[in-house]
XYZ file of C-alpha atoms in Angstrom:
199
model
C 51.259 22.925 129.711
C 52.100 24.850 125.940
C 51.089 22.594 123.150
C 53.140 22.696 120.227
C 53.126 21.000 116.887
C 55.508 19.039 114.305
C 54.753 18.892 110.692
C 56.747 16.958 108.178
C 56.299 17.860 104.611
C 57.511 15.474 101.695
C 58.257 12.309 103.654
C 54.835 10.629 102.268
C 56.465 10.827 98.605
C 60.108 9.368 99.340
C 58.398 6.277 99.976
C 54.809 6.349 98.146
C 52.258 3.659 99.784
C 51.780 2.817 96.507
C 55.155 3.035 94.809
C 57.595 0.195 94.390
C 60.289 1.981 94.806
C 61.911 5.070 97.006
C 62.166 8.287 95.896
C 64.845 10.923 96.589
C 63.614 14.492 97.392
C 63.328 17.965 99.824
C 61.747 16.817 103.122
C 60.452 19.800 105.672
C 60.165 19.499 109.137
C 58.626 22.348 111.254
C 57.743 22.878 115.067
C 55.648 25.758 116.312
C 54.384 26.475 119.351
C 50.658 26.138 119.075
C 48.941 27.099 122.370
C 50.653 28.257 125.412
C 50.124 27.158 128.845
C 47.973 30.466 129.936
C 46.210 29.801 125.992
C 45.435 26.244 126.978
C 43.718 26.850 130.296
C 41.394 28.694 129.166
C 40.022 25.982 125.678
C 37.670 23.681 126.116
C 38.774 20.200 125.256
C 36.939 20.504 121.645
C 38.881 24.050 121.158
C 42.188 22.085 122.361
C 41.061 19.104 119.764
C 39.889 20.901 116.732
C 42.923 23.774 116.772
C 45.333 20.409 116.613
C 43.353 19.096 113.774
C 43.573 22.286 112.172
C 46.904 22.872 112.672
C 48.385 18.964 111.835
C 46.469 19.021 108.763
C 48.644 18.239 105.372
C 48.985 17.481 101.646
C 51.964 16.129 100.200
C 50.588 16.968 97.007
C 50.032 20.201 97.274
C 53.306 20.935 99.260
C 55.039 19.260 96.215
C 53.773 21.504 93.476
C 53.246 25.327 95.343
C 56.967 24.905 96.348
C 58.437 23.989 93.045
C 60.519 20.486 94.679
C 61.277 17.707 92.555
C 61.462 13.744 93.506
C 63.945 11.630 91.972
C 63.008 7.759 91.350
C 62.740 4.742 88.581
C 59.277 3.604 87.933
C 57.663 6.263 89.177
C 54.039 6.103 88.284
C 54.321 1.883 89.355
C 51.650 1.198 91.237
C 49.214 3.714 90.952
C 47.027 1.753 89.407
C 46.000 0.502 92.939
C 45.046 3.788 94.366
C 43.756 5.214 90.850
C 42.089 2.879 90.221
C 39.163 4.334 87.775
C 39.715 5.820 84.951
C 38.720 9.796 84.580
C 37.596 9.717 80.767
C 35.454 6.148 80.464
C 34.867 5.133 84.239
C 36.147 2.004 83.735
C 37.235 0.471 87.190
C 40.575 -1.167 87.437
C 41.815 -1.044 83.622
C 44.760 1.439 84.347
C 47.836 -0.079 84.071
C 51.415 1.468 85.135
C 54.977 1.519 83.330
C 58.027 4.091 84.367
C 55.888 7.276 84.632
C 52.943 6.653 82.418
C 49.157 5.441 83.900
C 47.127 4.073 81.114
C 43.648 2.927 80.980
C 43.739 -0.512 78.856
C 39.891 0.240 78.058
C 39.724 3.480 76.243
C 44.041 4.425 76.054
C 43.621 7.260 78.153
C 47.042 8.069 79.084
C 48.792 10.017 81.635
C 52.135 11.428 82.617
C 52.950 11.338 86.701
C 55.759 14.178 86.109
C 58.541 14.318 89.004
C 57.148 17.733 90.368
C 54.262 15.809 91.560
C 51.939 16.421 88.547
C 49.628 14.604 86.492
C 49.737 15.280 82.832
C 47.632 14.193 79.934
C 48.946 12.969 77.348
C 47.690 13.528 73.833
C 44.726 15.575 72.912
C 42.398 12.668 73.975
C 43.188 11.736 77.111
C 41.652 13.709 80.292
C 42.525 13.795 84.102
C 43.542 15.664 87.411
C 46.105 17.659 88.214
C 47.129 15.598 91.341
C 46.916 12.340 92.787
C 45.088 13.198 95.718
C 41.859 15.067 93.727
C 41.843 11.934 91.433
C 41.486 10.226 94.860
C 39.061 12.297 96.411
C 36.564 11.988 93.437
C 36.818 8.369 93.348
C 36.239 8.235 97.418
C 32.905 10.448 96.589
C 31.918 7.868 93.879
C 32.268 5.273 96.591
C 30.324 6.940 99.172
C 27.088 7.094 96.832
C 27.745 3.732 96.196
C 28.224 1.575 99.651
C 24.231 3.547 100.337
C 23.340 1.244 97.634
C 20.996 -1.576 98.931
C 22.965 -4.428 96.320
C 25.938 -3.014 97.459
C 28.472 -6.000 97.927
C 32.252 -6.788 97.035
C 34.470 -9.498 97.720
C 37.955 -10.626 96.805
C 40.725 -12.775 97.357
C 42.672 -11.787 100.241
C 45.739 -12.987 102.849
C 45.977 -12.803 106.646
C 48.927 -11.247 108.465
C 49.770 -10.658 111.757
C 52.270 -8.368 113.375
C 55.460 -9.158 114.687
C 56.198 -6.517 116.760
C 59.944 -7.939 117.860
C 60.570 -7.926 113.916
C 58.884 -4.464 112.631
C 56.971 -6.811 110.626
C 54.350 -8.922 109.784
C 53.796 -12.920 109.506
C 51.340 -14.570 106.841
C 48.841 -16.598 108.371
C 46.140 -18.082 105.868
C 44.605 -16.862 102.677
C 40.874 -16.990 102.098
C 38.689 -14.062 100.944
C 37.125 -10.866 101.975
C 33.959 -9.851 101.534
C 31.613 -6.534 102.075
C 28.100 -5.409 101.830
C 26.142 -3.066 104.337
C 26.023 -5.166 106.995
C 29.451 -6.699 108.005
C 32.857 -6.933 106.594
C 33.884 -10.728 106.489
C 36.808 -12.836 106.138
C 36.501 -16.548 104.904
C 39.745 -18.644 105.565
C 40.403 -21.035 103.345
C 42.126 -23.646 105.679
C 39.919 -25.379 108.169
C 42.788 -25.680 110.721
C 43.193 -22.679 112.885
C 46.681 -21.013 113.368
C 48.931 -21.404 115.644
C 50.350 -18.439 117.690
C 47.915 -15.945 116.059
C-alpha cells in the first residue's frame, strides 16, 4: 500500500499545555504522499519506520517564527513557569513566576517578554535568555539528564491520582498522596489507607 503523511502546524500553540488560556492563530494542515506502494515493497521495516519519523517530525516553535504568524490570547506567558522552570541567568530552579506576557525569576529579576510571534525577549540590559521556548526546554532536559546519573539523585512531591473516564473525555480524582523518584523506581504513596473503589 502508498504511505502518506499528515502534518499539522500551529495547533500545539492555540491551546499551550501549559497555558491557561486558548489562543487564536494560523493553523496548517498538510498531506503528502510519502512512499508509494512499488516504494514501500522494496524498505525494510526500519527504512519504512525511520522515513515516518523523519517525515512526522515538528516544531511549533520554529513554524511560528520562520513564517512570520501571530497568536492572539490574554495571559499569555501564564504558566510557563511550569515548563521553564529554571532560570537562564542564576540557575535558580522554580523562582520564575508568570503575569500577562512577562516570565520573571523572583531570585535574581531576570525578566522576559513571551512576544505573540512566538518569541522570547529580554527585557532590560540585565536579563538573559533563549530565543524560544522549546531551546529553553531542551537545555533544561540536558541539565536533567546529567543529573538523574547522579548516585543521590532523588525527588519527591505532593501529587493526586486520576483515572480516565473514557465515556466522559475525562478524568476522575482518586486519592492524593505523593510521588517520589530516585534511580531505582518511581513511587506513589497514597495517603488514604482505604483503597478506591472502581479504579
Amino acid at each position: 500500500y502508498p504511505v502518506a503523511v499528515c502534518n499539522t502546524s500551529g495547533a500545539g500553540l492555540t491551546r499551550p499545555k501549559w497555558g491557561y488560556t486558548g489562543r487564536i492563530g494560523k493553523i496548517v494542515t498538510k498531506c503528502d504522499l510519502l512512499y508509494t506502494a512499488e516504494q514501500v515493497k522494496t524498505l525494510s521495516a526500519d527504512e519504512l519506520h525511520q522515513g515516518l519519523v523523519k517525515a512526522l517530525e515538528f516544531n511549533d516553535h520554529i513554524y511560528q517564527i520562520e513564517n512570520n504568524i501571530i497568536f492572539k490570547g490574554r495571559k499569555y506567558a501564564e504558566g510557563l513557569e511550569r515548563v521553564l522552570y529554571r532560570c537562564p541567568k542564576c540557575g535558580e530552579e522554580f523562582k520564575q513566576v508568570t503575569f500577562g506576557n512577562t516570565l520573571k525569576c523572583t531570585n535574581c529579576d531576570n525578566e522576559v517578554y513571551y512576544s505573540n510571534d512566538g518569541r522570547l525577549i529580554p527585557v532590560g540590559d540585565d536579563s538573559v535568555c533563549p530565543e524560544r521556548i522549546d531551546i529553553w526546554y531542551d537545555e533544561e532536559r540536558e541539565l536533567v539528564k546529567e543529573e538523574v546519573k547522579k548516585d543521590d539523585f532523588y525527588l519527591e512531591h505532593p501529587a493526586a491520582l486520576f483515572v480516565e473516564k473514557p465515556e466522559i473525555c475525562n478524568y476522575r480524582f482518586i486519592t492524593s498522596g505523593t510521588i517520589s523518584m530516585d534511580k531505582e523506581r518511581l513511587l506513589f504513596v497514597s495517603n488514604s489507607d482505604v483503597r478506591p473503589k472502581n479504579m
